[in-house]
Amino acid sequence: MPPRVTSDVEAALAVVRRGGLVAIPTETVYGLAADASNEAAVRRIFAAKGRPADHPLIVHVAAAADLDRWAAAVPPAAAVLADACWPGPLTVVVARAPHVLDVVTGGRPSIGVRVPAHPLTTELLVRFGGGLAAPSANRFGKVSPTTAEHVVRDLGAVPGGVDLVLDGGPCPIGVESTIVDCTVEPAQVLRPGGIPTEQVTALLAGAVGAVSGPSRAPGMLASHYAPACRVVLAESVDEARRLAAAEADPLLIDDVDDLVRYARELYDLLRRADDQHRSAVVAVLPPAAGLGHAIRDRLFKAAAARAG
Ligand code: TXA
Ligand code: MG
């Protein structure tokens, strides 16, 4: 049965409470959410995505005050970042509280927590009162969904894939959260995302020292975020046009003037290339600054998927 698509938070709450899977809108991408305290429900997430069981999930909570419930201890770096960036596209990795299920963290001693900024999901979290474990709502290795329609197309036909899609419109940021490991000193950026790395560095510089990285979050493979068609990268608009001219039917992404728009539209464009059976995506790499870090990271991963 195709999932119900609705903006009715009450209906989503009922599904969460009975251990079902709800796709939730966030400011970054849609997540595939289950009650983080219900082991059977969380297991269903891995089955729906086809995701290896040792890849940890992010727990989404209503407010920064909830971090205490999921963390064994909140280091200064996590407190500073939570205070400055939540609700928003930032995930902190901290030591996990004793009650946290192994299935959520992949058996790790740490947990990723974030407070998403989307009115429907905030309402759902407030009314639920607990945490929602949620990876991005795509099949494993594929491009993250930024609309309800993307979710339905990815998971709608998967048996047990998703029970209800909470439709909150297109995601305004369009790339995933920045993940900062606060269990090490200095804190480390594991994945560049919606909060620019420079902002994390600036926030932590005074309080707890510099950020190093980027390194890799567990389960972040070199190839990820990939459309089915080839992705060819260029350092400049001129180079992109040259490369595109050699392709049979390319989809060209060459507007690097507005990085907010680039991030917001990127995953939809990658999906569109497949829908239109394009021979390749040719994309200009934006400068490595601000949102450019996250866009470059996702483009490199999309391109690497076909390298091997
Ligand atoms: O914006 C986002 O972060 C979206 C929305 C739905 O919140 N979520 C998302 O989840 O991108 P996912 O599962 O696709 O990516 C989460 C990443 C994974 O690479 C995982 O390895 C890392 O977070 N992660 C989660 N818990 C961790 C932990 N305890 N230690 C290190 N990395 C962790
Ligand atoms: Mg993902």
Short mmCIF file of C-alpha atoms and ligand atoms in Angstrom, two decimals:
data_model
loop_
_atom_site.label_atom_id
_atom_site.label_comp_id
_atom_site.label_asym_id
_atom_site.label_seq_id
_atom_site.Cartn_x
_atom_site.Cartn_y
_atom_site.Cartn_z
CA MET A 1 0.00 0.00 0.00
CA PRO A 2 1.33 3.46 -0.82
CA PRO A 3 2.01 5.56 2.28
CA ARG A 4 -0.42 8.24 3.38
CA VAL A 5 0.90 11.72 2.55
CA THR A 6 -0.45 14.41 4.84
CA SER A 7 0.48 17.46 6.90
CA ASP A 8 -1.62 16.19 9.81
CA VAL A 9 0.74 16.00 12.80
CA GLU A 10 -1.86 14.11 14.86
CA ALA A 11 -1.86 11.28 12.30
CA ALA A 12 1.96 11.19 12.30
CA LEU A 13 1.99 11.06 16.10
CA ALA A 14 -0.35 8.06 16.11
CA VAL A 15 1.98 6.19 13.73
CA VAL A 16 5.06 6.98 15.84
CA ARG A 17 3.28 5.88 19.04
CA ARG A 18 2.37 2.49 17.59
CA GLY A 19 5.93 1.84 16.43
CA GLY A 20 5.48 2.79 12.78
CA LEU A 21 7.72 4.72 10.39
CA VAL A 22 7.02 8.36 9.54
CA ALA A 23 8.95 10.43 7.02
CA ILE A 24 9.53 13.81 8.67
CA PRO A 25 10.30 17.13 6.99
CA THR A 26 13.33 18.99 8.32
CA GLU A 27 15.16 22.11 7.17
CA THR A 28 17.90 19.87 5.67
CA VAL A 29 16.34 16.74 4.11
CA TYR A 30 13.45 14.40 4.93
CA GLY A 31 14.18 11.82 7.64
CA LEU A 32 12.73 8.32 8.10
CA ALA A 33 11.70 8.44 11.74
CA ALA A 34 10.78 5.97 14.46
CA ASP A 35 10.45 6.15 18.24
CA ALA A 36 14.11 6.00 19.35
CA SER A 37 13.11 4.01 22.44
CA ASN A 38 11.29 1.28 20.49
CA GLU A 39 13.80 -1.32 19.32
CA ALA A 40 11.51 -3.07 16.85
CA ALA A 41 10.51 0.25 15.28
CA VAL A 42 14.13 1.35 14.87
CA ARG A 43 15.02 -1.99 13.30
CA ARG A 44 12.38 -1.36 10.66
CA ILE A 45 14.28 1.77 9.57
CA PHE A 46 17.32 -0.29 8.62
CA ALA A 47 15.20 -2.79 6.70
CA ALA A 48 13.33 -0.04 4.83
CA LYS A 49 16.54 1.72 3.78
CA GLY A 50 18.59 -1.39 3.10
CA ARG A 51 21.13 0.18 5.46
CA PRO A 52 23.85 -1.82 7.28
CA ALA A 53 22.94 -2.27 10.97
CA ASP A 54 26.19 -0.82 12.30
CA HIS A 55 25.57 2.66 10.84
CA PRO A 56 24.44 4.90 13.71
CA LEU A 57 21.29 7.03 13.53
CA ILE A 58 20.77 10.64 14.62
CA VAL A 59 18.21 11.15 17.39
CA HIS A 60 16.00 14.19 16.80
CA VAL A 61 14.63 16.02 19.82
CA ALA A 62 12.31 18.99 20.37
CA ALA A 63 14.67 21.36 22.17
CA ALA A 64 18.25 21.80 23.34
CA ALA A 65 17.16 21.06 26.91
CA ASP A 66 16.47 17.45 25.81
CA LEU A 67 20.16 16.80 25.02
CA ASP A 68 20.71 15.89 28.69
CA ARG A 69 18.30 12.98 28.38
CA TRP A 70 20.28 11.32 25.60
CA ALA A 71 23.83 12.26 26.61
CA ALA A 72 25.81 10.80 29.52
CA ALA A 73 27.62 14.12 29.69
CA VAL A 74 27.42 17.34 27.67
CA PRO A 75 30.93 18.63 26.95
CA PRO A 76 31.43 22.41 26.65
CA ALA A 77 31.76 22.25 22.86
CA ALA A 78 28.37 20.54 22.52
CA ALA A 79 26.73 23.06 24.85
CA VAL A 80 28.15 26.01 22.90
CA LEU A 81 27.09 24.59 19.53
CA ALA A 82 23.63 23.56 20.73
CA ASP A 83 23.04 26.97 22.22
CA ALA A 84 24.13 28.83 19.07
CA CYS A 85 22.79 26.56 16.31
CA TRP A 86 19.60 24.82 17.54
CA PRO A 87 17.04 24.52 16.18
CA GLY A 88 19.12 24.15 13.03
CA PRO A 89 21.25 21.99 10.72
CA LEU A 90 23.78 20.80 13.30
CA THR A 91 24.28 17.36 14.87
CA VAL A 92 26.47 16.90 17.94
CA VAL A 93 28.04 13.55 18.77
CA VAL A 94 28.31 13.04 22.53
CA ALA A 95 28.69 10.11 24.97
CA ARG A 96 25.36 8.29 25.10
CA ALA A 97 23.13 7.95 28.15
CA PRO A 98 22.81 4.38 29.57
CA HIS A 99 19.20 3.87 28.37
CA VAL A 100 20.04 4.54 24.70
CA LEU A 101 19.43 1.44 22.57
CA ASP A 102 22.36 -0.23 20.80
CA VAL A 103 20.30 -0.42 17.63
CA VAL A 104 20.26 3.40 17.50
CA THR A 105 24.01 3.90 17.89
CA GLY A 106 25.19 0.78 16.09
CA GLY A 107 26.58 -0.33 19.46
CA ARG A 108 28.79 2.75 19.79
CA PRO A 109 29.36 4.51 23.11
CA SER A 110 28.34 7.81 21.47
CA ILE A 111 25.12 9.24 20.06
CA GLY A 112 24.33 11.89 17.44
CA VAL A 113 21.61 14.35 18.51
CA ARG A 114 19.98 17.27 16.77
CA VAL A 115 17.08 19.71 17.09
CA PRO A 116 15.64 20.17 13.61
CA ALA A 117 14.08 23.46 12.53
CA HIS A 118 10.78 22.67 10.84
CA PRO A 119 7.41 23.68 12.30
CA LEU A 120 5.62 20.36 11.61
CA THR A 121 8.42 18.21 12.97
CA THR A 122 8.87 20.47 15.99
CA GLU A 123 5.17 20.09 16.75
CA LEU A 124 5.44 16.33 16.34
CA LEU A 125 8.47 16.17 18.66
CA VAL A 126 6.89 18.40 21.30
CA ARG A 127 3.69 16.36 21.37
CA PHE A 128 5.52 13.04 21.27
CA GLY A 129 7.85 14.03 24.09
CA GLY A 130 10.51 11.44 23.20
CA GLY A 131 13.26 11.23 20.60
CA LEU A 132 12.90 10.25 16.95
CA ALA A 133 15.72 8.20 15.46
CA ALA A 134 15.95 9.17 11.81
CA PRO A 135 18.40 8.79 8.95
CA SER A 136 17.67 10.48 5.64
CA ALA A 137 14.56 8.91 4.06
CA ASN A 138 16.25 7.44 0.98
CA ARG A 139 17.36 3.93 0.04
CA PHE A 140 20.92 3.32 1.25
CA GLY A 141 23.60 5.08 -0.82
CA LYS A 142 21.13 7.14 -2.84
CA VAL A 143 20.42 10.86 -2.93
CA SER A 144 18.61 12.23 0.13
CA PRO A 145 14.98 13.34 -0.38
CA THR A 146 14.13 17.04 -0.21
CA THR A 147 10.40 16.72 -0.98
CA ALA A 148 7.58 14.41 0.14
CA GLU A 149 7.34 13.19 -3.44
CA HIS A 150 11.01 12.11 -3.39
CA VAL A 151 10.28 9.99 -0.29
CA VAL A 152 7.27 8.33 -1.86
CA ARG A 153 9.24 7.53 -4.97
CA ASP A 154 12.14 6.01 -2.97
CA LEU A 155 10.31 4.14 -0.24
CA GLY A 156 6.64 4.05 -1.25
CA ALA A 157 6.92 0.69 -3.00
CA VAL A 158 9.27 -0.91 -0.44
CA PRO A 159 7.28 -3.37 1.73
CA GLY A 160 7.23 -1.88 5.25
CA GLY A 161 9.08 1.13 3.82
CA VAL A 162 7.19 4.06 5.31
CA ASP A 163 3.74 4.23 6.88
CA LEU A 164 3.10 7.96 6.60
CA VAL A 165 4.84 10.89 4.96
CA LEU A 166 4.44 14.14 6.89
CA ASP A 167 4.44 16.63 4.04
CA GLY A 168 6.13 19.87 5.07
CA GLY A 169 6.95 21.10 1.57
CA PRO A 170 10.42 21.30 0.03
CA CYS A 171 13.35 21.39 2.47
CA PRO A 172 14.79 24.94 2.57
CA ILE A 173 18.47 24.03 3.07
CA GLY A 174 18.63 20.89 0.95
CA VAL A 175 21.84 19.29 2.28
CA GLU A 176 22.22 17.34 5.52
CA SER A 177 23.28 18.69 8.90
CA THR A 178 26.87 19.44 9.87
CA ILE A 179 28.03 16.69 12.25
CA VAL A 180 30.49 17.65 14.99
CA ASP A 181 32.11 15.01 17.20
CA CYS A 182 32.25 16.58 20.66
CA THR A 183 33.62 13.45 22.36
CA VAL A 184 37.15 14.41 21.28
CA GLU A 185 39.17 17.51 22.03
CA PRO A 186 39.31 19.61 20.02
CA ALA A 187 35.89 18.81 18.57
CA GLN A 188 35.94 17.49 15.00
CA VAL A 189 33.71 18.09 12.01
CA LEU A 190 32.74 14.61 10.76
CA ARG A 191 30.50 15.80 7.92
CA PRO A 192 30.24 19.30 6.44
CA GLY A 193 26.60 20.39 6.16
CA GLY A 194 24.06 23.15 6.54
CA ILE A 195 26.02 25.07 9.20
CA PRO A 196 29.21 26.27 7.53
CA THR A 197 32.40 24.75 8.98
CA GLU A 198 33.76 28.29 9.49
CA GLN A 199 30.85 29.03 11.80
CA VAL A 200 31.58 25.93 13.90
CA THR A 201 35.24 26.92 14.07
CA ALA A 202 34.39 30.48 15.09
CA LEU A 203 31.93 29.33 17.76
CA LEU A 204 34.41 26.89 19.27
CA ALA A 205 37.58 28.93 18.89
CA GLY A 206 37.00 31.03 21.99
CA ALA A 207 35.49 28.32 24.15
CA VAL A 208 37.23 25.04 23.48
CA GLY A 209 39.92 25.37 20.86
CA ALA A 210 40.05 24.87 17.13
CA VAL A 211 38.17 22.35 15.06
CA SER A 212 40.17 19.91 13.02
CA GLY A 213 38.92 17.71 10.23
CA PRO A 214 36.98 16.98 8.16
CA SER A 215 37.29 13.26 8.83
CA ARG A 216 34.53 10.73 8.32
CA ALA A 217 31.42 9.72 10.16
CA PRO A 218 30.95 5.93 10.36
CA GLY A 219 29.03 4.74 7.35
CA MET A 220 30.04 7.75 5.28
CA LEU A 221 31.48 5.94 2.31
CA ALA A 222 33.46 7.56 -0.46
CA SER A 223 30.54 6.87 -2.76
CA HIS A 224 27.17 8.04 -1.49
CA TYR A 225 24.47 10.53 -2.41
CA ALA A 226 24.63 9.14 -5.91
CA PRO A 227 22.27 9.32 -8.87
CA ALA A 228 22.32 6.42 -11.32
CA CYS A 229 23.90 8.47 -14.11
CA ARG A 230 27.54 9.57 -14.26
CA VAL A 231 28.56 12.75 -12.41
CA VAL A 232 31.37 14.77 -13.97
CA LEU A 233 32.95 17.60 -11.96
CA ALA A 234 34.50 20.83 -13.19
CA GLU A 235 36.46 23.56 -11.41
CA SER A 236 35.05 26.38 -13.52
CA VAL A 237 32.04 27.26 -15.65
CA ASP A 238 34.22 27.24 -18.78
CA GLU A 239 35.54 23.78 -18.02
CA ALA A 240 32.01 22.53 -17.30
CA ARG A 241 30.75 23.80 -20.64
CA ARG A 242 33.66 22.11 -22.42
CA LEU A 243 32.98 18.82 -20.64
CA ALA A 244 29.25 19.09 -21.28
CA ALA A 245 29.86 19.59 -24.98
CA ALA A 246 31.45 16.14 -25.09
CA GLU A 247 28.38 14.48 -23.52
CA ALA A 248 25.38 13.15 -25.45
CA ASP A 249 22.68 14.61 -23.21
CA PRO A 250 24.14 16.28 -20.12
CA LEU A 251 22.39 18.08 -17.30
CA LEU A 252 24.59 21.06 -16.55
CA ILE A 253 24.77 22.58 -13.06
CA ASP A 254 26.77 25.75 -13.50
CA ASP A 255 25.22 28.43 -11.33
CA VAL A 256 27.72 28.88 -8.48
CA ASP A 257 26.76 32.48 -7.69
CA ASP A 258 24.08 31.57 -5.17
CA LEU A 259 25.23 28.73 -2.90
CA VAL A 260 22.01 28.72 -0.87
CA ARG A 261 20.08 27.95 -4.02
CA TYR A 262 22.73 25.48 -5.22
CA ALA A 263 22.39 23.47 -1.98
CA ARG A 264 18.61 23.68 -1.98
CA GLU A 265 18.27 22.42 -5.57
CA LEU A 266 21.20 19.99 -5.81
CA TYR A 267 19.49 16.72 -4.85
CA ASP A 268 16.41 17.50 -6.93
CA LEU A 269 18.65 18.16 -9.94
CA LEU A 270 20.53 14.88 -9.42
CA ARG A 271 17.20 13.05 -9.29
CA ARG A 272 15.91 14.92 -12.31
CA ALA A 273 18.93 13.80 -14.34
CA ASP A 274 17.87 10.19 -13.75
CA ASP A 275 14.18 10.88 -14.39
CA GLN A 276 15.12 12.47 -17.71
CA HIS A 277 17.56 9.64 -18.55
CA ARG A 278 20.40 12.10 -19.02
CA SER A 279 23.77 10.66 -20.03
CA ALA A 280 25.56 12.59 -17.27
CA VAL A 281 25.43 15.43 -14.78
CA VAL A 282 28.17 18.01 -15.32
CA ALA A 283 28.53 20.16 -12.20
CA VAL A 284 30.74 23.11 -11.34
CA LEU A 285 32.35 22.75 -7.91
CA PRO A 286 31.63 25.83 -5.80
CA PRO A 287 34.42 27.47 -3.78
CA ALA A 288 35.31 25.64 -0.53
CA ALA A 289 33.70 28.21 1.76
CA GLY A 290 30.41 28.44 3.63
CA LEU A 291 27.82 26.04 2.22
CA GLY A 292 30.37 25.27 -0.50
CA HIS A 293 32.06 22.71 1.82
CA ALA A 294 28.91 20.59 2.01
CA ILE A 295 28.07 20.95 -1.69
CA ARG A 296 31.60 19.92 -2.71
CA ASP A 297 31.51 16.93 -0.33
CA ARG A 298 28.22 15.66 -1.79
CA LEU A 299 29.38 16.23 -5.38
CA PHE A 300 32.63 14.33 -4.76
CA LYS A 301 30.64 11.43 -3.29
CA ALA A 302 28.13 11.46 -6.15
CA ALA A 303 31.02 11.40 -8.64
CA ALA A 304 32.95 8.68 -6.78
CA ALA A 305 29.99 6.32 -7.00
CA ARG A 306 30.79 5.56 -10.64
CA ALA A 307 34.57 5.68 -10.38
CA GLY A 308 35.04 2.06 -9.30
O1 TXA B 1 20.33 16.59 8.23
C1 TXA B 1 20.49 15.45 8.67
O2 TXA B 1 21.43 15.16 9.42
C2 TXA B 1 19.47 14.38 8.24
C3 TXA B 1 18.10 14.78 8.79
C4 TXA B 1 17.05 13.73 8.54
O3 TXA B 1 18.23 15.07 10.17
N1 TXA B 1 19.87 13.09 8.71
C5 TXA B 1 20.88 12.40 8.14
O4 TXA B 1 21.01 11.12 8.67
O5 TXA B 1 21.59 12.82 7.27
P1 TXA B 1 21.92 9.99 8.01
O6 TXA B 1 21.67 8.77 8.82
O7 TXA B 1 21.66 9.90 6.57
O8 TXA B 1 23.37 10.48 8.30
C6 TXA B 1 23.78 10.54 9.64
C7 TXA B 1 25.25 10.44 9.77
C8 TXA B 1 25.78 9.06 9.42
O9 TXA B 1 26.85 9.20 8.50
C9 TXA B 1 26.29 8.54 10.74
O10 TXA B 1 27.47 7.81 10.58
C10 TXA B 1 26.53 9.81 11.56
O11 TXA B 1 25.53 10.66 11.16
N2 TXA B 1 26.38 9.51 12.97
C11 TXA B 1 25.26 9.24 13.66
N3 TXA B 1 25.53 8.92 14.94
C12 TXA B 1 26.86 8.98 15.07
C13 TXA B 1 27.77 8.72 16.14
N4 TXA B 1 27.36 8.31 17.33
N5 TXA B 1 29.08 8.90 15.91
C14 TXA B 1 29.51 9.30 14.70
N6 TXA B 1 28.71 9.54 13.64
C15 TXA B 1 27.41 9.37 13.82
MG MG B 2 21.78 9.66 4.62
#
